[in-house]
Coordinates of C-alpha atoms in Angstrom, one line a residue:
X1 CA -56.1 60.9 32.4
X2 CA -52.1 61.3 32.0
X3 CA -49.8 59.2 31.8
X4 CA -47.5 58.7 34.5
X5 CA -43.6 59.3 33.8
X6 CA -41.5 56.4 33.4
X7 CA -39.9 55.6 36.6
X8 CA -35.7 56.9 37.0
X9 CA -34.7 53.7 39.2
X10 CA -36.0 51.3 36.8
X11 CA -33.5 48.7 35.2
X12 CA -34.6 46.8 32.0
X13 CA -33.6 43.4 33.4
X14 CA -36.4 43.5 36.2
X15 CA -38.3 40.5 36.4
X16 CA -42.3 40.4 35.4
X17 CA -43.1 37.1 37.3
X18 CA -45.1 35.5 34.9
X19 CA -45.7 32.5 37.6
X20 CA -46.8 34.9 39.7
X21 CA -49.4 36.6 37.3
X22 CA -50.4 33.6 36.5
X23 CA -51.4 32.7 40.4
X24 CA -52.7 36.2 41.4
X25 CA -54.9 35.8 38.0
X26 CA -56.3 32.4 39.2
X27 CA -56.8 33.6 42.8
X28 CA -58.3 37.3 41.6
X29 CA -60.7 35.4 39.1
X30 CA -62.5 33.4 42.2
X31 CA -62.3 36.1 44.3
X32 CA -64.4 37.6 41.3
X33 CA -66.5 34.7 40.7
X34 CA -70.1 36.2 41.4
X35 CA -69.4 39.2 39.6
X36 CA -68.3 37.8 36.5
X37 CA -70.9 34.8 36.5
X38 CA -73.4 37.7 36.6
X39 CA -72.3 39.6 34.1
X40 CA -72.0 36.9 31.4
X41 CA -74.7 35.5 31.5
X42 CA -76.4 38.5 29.3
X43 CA -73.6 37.4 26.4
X44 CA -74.9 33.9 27.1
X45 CA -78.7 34.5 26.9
X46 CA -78.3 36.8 23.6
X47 CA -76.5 33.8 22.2
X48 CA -79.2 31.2 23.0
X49 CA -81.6 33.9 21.8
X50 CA -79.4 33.9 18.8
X51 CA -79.3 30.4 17.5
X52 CA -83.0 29.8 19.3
X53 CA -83.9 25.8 18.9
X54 CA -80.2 25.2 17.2
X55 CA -78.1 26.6 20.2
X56 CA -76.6 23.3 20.7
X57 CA -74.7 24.3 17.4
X58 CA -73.1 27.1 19.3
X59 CA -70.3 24.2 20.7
X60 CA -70.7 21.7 17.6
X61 CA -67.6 20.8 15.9
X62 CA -69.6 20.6 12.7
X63 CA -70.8 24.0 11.4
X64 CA -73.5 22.3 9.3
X65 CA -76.7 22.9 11.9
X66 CA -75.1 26.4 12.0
X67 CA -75.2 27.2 8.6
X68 CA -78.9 25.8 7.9
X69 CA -80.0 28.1 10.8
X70 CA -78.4 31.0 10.1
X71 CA -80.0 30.6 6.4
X72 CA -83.0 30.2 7.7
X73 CA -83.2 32.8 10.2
X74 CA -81.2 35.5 8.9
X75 CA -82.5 38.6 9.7
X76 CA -83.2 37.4 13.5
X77 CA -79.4 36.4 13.6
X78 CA -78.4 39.5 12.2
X79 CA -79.8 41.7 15.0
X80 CA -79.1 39.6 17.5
X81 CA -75.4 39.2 16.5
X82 CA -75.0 42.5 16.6
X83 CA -76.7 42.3 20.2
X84 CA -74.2 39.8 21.2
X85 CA -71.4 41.7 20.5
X86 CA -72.5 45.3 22.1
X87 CA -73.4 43.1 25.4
X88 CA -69.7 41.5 25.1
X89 CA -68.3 44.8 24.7
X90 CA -69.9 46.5 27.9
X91 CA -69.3 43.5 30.0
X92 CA -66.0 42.7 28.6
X93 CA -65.1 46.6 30.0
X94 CA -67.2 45.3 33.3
X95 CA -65.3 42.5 34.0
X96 CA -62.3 44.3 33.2
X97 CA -62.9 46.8 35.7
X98 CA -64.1 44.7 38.5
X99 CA -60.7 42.1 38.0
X100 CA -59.0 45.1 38.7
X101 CA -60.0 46.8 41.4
X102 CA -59.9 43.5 43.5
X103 CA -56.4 43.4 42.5
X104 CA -55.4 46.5 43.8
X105 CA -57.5 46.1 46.4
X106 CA -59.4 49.3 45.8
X107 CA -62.9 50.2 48.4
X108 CA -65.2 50.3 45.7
X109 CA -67.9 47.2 45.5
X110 CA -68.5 44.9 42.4
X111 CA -71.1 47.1 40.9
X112 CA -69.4 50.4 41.0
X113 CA -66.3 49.0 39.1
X114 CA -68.4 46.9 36.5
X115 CA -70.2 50.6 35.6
X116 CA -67.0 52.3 35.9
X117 CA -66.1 49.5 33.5
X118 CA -68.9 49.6 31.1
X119 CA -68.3 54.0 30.9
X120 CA -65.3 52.9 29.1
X121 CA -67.0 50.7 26.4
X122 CA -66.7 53.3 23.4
X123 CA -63.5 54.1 23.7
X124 CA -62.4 50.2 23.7
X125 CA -64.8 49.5 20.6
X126 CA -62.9 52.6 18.9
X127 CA -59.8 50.6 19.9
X128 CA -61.2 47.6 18.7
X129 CA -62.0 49.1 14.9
X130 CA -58.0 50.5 14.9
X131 CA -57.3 46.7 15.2
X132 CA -59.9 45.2 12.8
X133 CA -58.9 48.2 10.5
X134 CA -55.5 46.9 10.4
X135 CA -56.3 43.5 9.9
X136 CA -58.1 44.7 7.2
X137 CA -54.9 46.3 5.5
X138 CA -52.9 43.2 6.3
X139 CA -55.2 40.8 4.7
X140 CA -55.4 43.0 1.5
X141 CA -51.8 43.1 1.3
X142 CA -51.1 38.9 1.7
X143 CA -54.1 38.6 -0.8
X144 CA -52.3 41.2 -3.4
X145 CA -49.2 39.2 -2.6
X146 CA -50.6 36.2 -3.2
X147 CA -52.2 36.7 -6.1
X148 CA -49.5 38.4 -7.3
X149 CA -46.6 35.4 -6.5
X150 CA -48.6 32.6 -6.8
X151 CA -47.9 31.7 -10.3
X152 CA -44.3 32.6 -10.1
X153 CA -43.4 31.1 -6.5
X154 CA -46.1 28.7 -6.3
X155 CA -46.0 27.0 -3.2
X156 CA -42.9 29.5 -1.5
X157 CA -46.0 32.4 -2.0
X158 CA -47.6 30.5 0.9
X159 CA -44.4 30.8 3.2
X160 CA -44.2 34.0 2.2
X161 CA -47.9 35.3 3.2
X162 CA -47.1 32.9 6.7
X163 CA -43.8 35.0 7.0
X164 CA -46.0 38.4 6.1
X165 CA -48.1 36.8 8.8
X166 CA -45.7 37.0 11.7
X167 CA -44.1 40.3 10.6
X168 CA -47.6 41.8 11.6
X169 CA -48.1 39.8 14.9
X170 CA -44.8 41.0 15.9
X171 CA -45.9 44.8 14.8
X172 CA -49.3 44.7 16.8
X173 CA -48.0 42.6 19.8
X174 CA -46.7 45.8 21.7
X175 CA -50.1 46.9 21.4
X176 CA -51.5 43.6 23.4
X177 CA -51.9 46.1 26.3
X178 CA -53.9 48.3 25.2
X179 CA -57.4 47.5 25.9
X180 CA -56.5 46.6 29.4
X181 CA -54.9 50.2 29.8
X182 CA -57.9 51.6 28.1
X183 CA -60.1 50.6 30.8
X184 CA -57.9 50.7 33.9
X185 CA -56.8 54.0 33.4
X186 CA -58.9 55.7 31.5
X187 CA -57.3 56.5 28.2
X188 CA -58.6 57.2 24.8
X189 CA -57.6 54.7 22.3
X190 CA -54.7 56.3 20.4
X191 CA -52.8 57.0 24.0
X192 CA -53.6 53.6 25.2
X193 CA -51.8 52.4 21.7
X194 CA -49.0 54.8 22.8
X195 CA -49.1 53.4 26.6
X196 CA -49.0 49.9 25.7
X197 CA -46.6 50.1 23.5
X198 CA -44.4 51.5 26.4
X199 CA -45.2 48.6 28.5
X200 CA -44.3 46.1 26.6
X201 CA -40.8 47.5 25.5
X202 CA -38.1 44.9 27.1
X203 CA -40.5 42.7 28.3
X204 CA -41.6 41.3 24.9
X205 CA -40.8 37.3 25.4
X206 CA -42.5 37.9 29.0
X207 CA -45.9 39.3 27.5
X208 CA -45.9 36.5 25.0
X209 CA -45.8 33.8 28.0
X210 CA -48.4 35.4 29.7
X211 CA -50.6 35.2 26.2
X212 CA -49.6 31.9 25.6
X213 CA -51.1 30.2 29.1
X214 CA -53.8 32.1 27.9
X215 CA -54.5 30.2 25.0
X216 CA -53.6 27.2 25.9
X217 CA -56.1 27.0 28.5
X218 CA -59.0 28.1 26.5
X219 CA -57.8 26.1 24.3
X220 CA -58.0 23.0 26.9
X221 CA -61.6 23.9 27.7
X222 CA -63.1 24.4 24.3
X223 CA -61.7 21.1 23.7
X224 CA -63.5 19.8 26.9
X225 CA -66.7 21.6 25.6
X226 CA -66.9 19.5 22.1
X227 CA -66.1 16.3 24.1
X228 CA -69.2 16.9 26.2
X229 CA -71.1 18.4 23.0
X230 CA -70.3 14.5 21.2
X231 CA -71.2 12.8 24.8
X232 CA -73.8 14.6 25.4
X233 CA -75.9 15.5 21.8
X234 CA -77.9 12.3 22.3
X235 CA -78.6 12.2 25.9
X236 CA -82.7 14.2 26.6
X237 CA -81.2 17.0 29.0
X238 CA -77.9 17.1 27.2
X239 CA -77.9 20.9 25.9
X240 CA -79.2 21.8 29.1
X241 CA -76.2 20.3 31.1
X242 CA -73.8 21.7 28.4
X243 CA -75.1 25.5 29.1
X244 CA -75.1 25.1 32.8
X245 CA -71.8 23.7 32.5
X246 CA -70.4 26.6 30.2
X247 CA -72.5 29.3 32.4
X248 CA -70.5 28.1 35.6
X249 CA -66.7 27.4 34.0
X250 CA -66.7 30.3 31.4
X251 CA -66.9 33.0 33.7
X252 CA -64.1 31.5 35.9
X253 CA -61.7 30.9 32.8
X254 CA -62.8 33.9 31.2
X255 CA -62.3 36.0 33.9
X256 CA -58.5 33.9 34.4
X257 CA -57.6 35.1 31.3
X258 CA -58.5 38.6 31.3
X259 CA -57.0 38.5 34.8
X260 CA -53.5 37.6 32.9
X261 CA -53.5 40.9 31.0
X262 CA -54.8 43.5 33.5
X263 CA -52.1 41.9 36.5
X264 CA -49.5 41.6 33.5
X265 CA -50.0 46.0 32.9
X266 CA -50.7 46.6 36.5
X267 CA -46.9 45.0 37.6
X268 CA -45.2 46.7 34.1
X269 CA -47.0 49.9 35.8
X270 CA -45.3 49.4 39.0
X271 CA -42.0 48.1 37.1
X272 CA -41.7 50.9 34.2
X273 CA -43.8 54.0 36.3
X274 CA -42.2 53.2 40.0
X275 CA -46.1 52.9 40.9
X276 CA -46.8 50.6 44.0
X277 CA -50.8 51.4 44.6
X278 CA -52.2 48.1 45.8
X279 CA -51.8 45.7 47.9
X280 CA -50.2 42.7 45.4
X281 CA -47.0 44.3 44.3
X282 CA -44.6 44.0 46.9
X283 CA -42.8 41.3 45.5
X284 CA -42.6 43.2 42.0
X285 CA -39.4 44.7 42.8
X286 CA -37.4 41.8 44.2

């Protein structure tokens, strides 16, 4: 697929509505709901099947139980890691797909999008090793740094590997995109690099604010998970309550956040490419 030219009306002080993303990501995430509860509950089983009798140590605060089990069963948690993250992968692309054809309103039903979705699963895990392969590099760098400066600057070698640190977030943060575009229109993962990276330009600070509700949510509810993982650990049923309870919010938060990102590409489209498909962006240009 090509990429569309950038559009010759567009002015670099247009608004990105990060209120609004944030609203049309709550809304498109209910509207979703079914969809998405369906299609994590594959990550969620692989994970119980994972940790088998210790799943409870899945929302522990204290890595402990984790570690014993993981000894103990190593070769089981192996495969089944590895498991967990294919599924994640394919439905990750699913639920991507699904979030954004019911924001654009396009006549296709849950199904076809989530396998139009999970078509695009190797090319986002080839974008996905581009990412870890330059965290990689990063982290051998602030290490050689380190190791390096520690002895002469002491303490000031730890600002320095923070500073390193946010040099490299502000590098790859262009490139937040990328996955979303990946998906949605069906790029390979060096042009979706490319295409996010055109997105982004002039709308940085924007982007950041839509990350940042991001994590600060799912930051709320894991939070709210290890509260009920301490209330609950002694009650008979209380591992079962905490799954059913992570198995109904997840997918709505989940789904929130991914929303974020796909509505957050979808108006820069509309914003940088003059493109107006859908049924959500007539506010964009006001």
């Amino acid at each position: 697929m090509s990429m569309h030219q950038p559009n010759p009306s567009y002015r670099g002080d247009s608004s990105l509505g990060v209120g609004q993303i944030v609203n049309d990501a709550w809304n498109t995430s209910i509207k979703s709901y079914l969809g998405l509860f369906f299609l994590n509950l594959p990550i969620l089983i692989a994970a119980v099947a994972a940790f088998g009798a210790d799943s409870q140590s899945m929302f522990s605060a204290d890595g402990s139980a984790m570690e014993q089990m993981v000894r103990e069963n190593m070769g089981r948690f192996i495969t089944l890691e590895v498991l967990i993250f294919i599924v994640s992968i394919v439905c990750s692309c699913a639920m991507t797909r699904i979030l954004y054809d019911r924001y654009v309103g396009a006549p296709v039903s849950d199904r076809e999008a989530a396998l139009t979705g999970a078509k695009r699963s190797l090319p986002a895990l080839l974008l996905l090793l581009i990412f870890v392969a330059a965290y990689i590099v990063f982290a051998f760098v602030v290490a050689l740094v380190l190791a390096l400066l520690q002895g002469v600057l002491g303490f000031l070698s730890i600002v320095l590997a923070i500073a390193l640190g946010a040099v490299f977030l502000y590098l790859v943060f262009p490139y937040v995109l990328s996955g979303i575009v990946c998906i949605t229109e069906e790029l390979g993962p060096i042009a979706s690099l490319r295409r996010s990276k055109y997105l982004t330009s002039d709308y940085r600070w924007p982007v950041l604010g839509v990350g940042l509700a991001g994590v600060v949510v799912m930051a709320i509810y894991q939070g709210i998970v290890l509260g009920l993982d301490y209330l609950l650990a002694p009650a008979a049923f209380g591992h079962t309550i905490l799954l059913v309870f992570v198995a109904l919010i997840y997918p709505l938060l989940g789904g929130w956040v991914i929303g974020l990102f796909v509505i957050t590409a979808h108006r820069l489209r509309a914003l940088k490419d003059g493109v107006i498909s859908g049924r959500n962006l007539s506010n964009v240009f006001e």
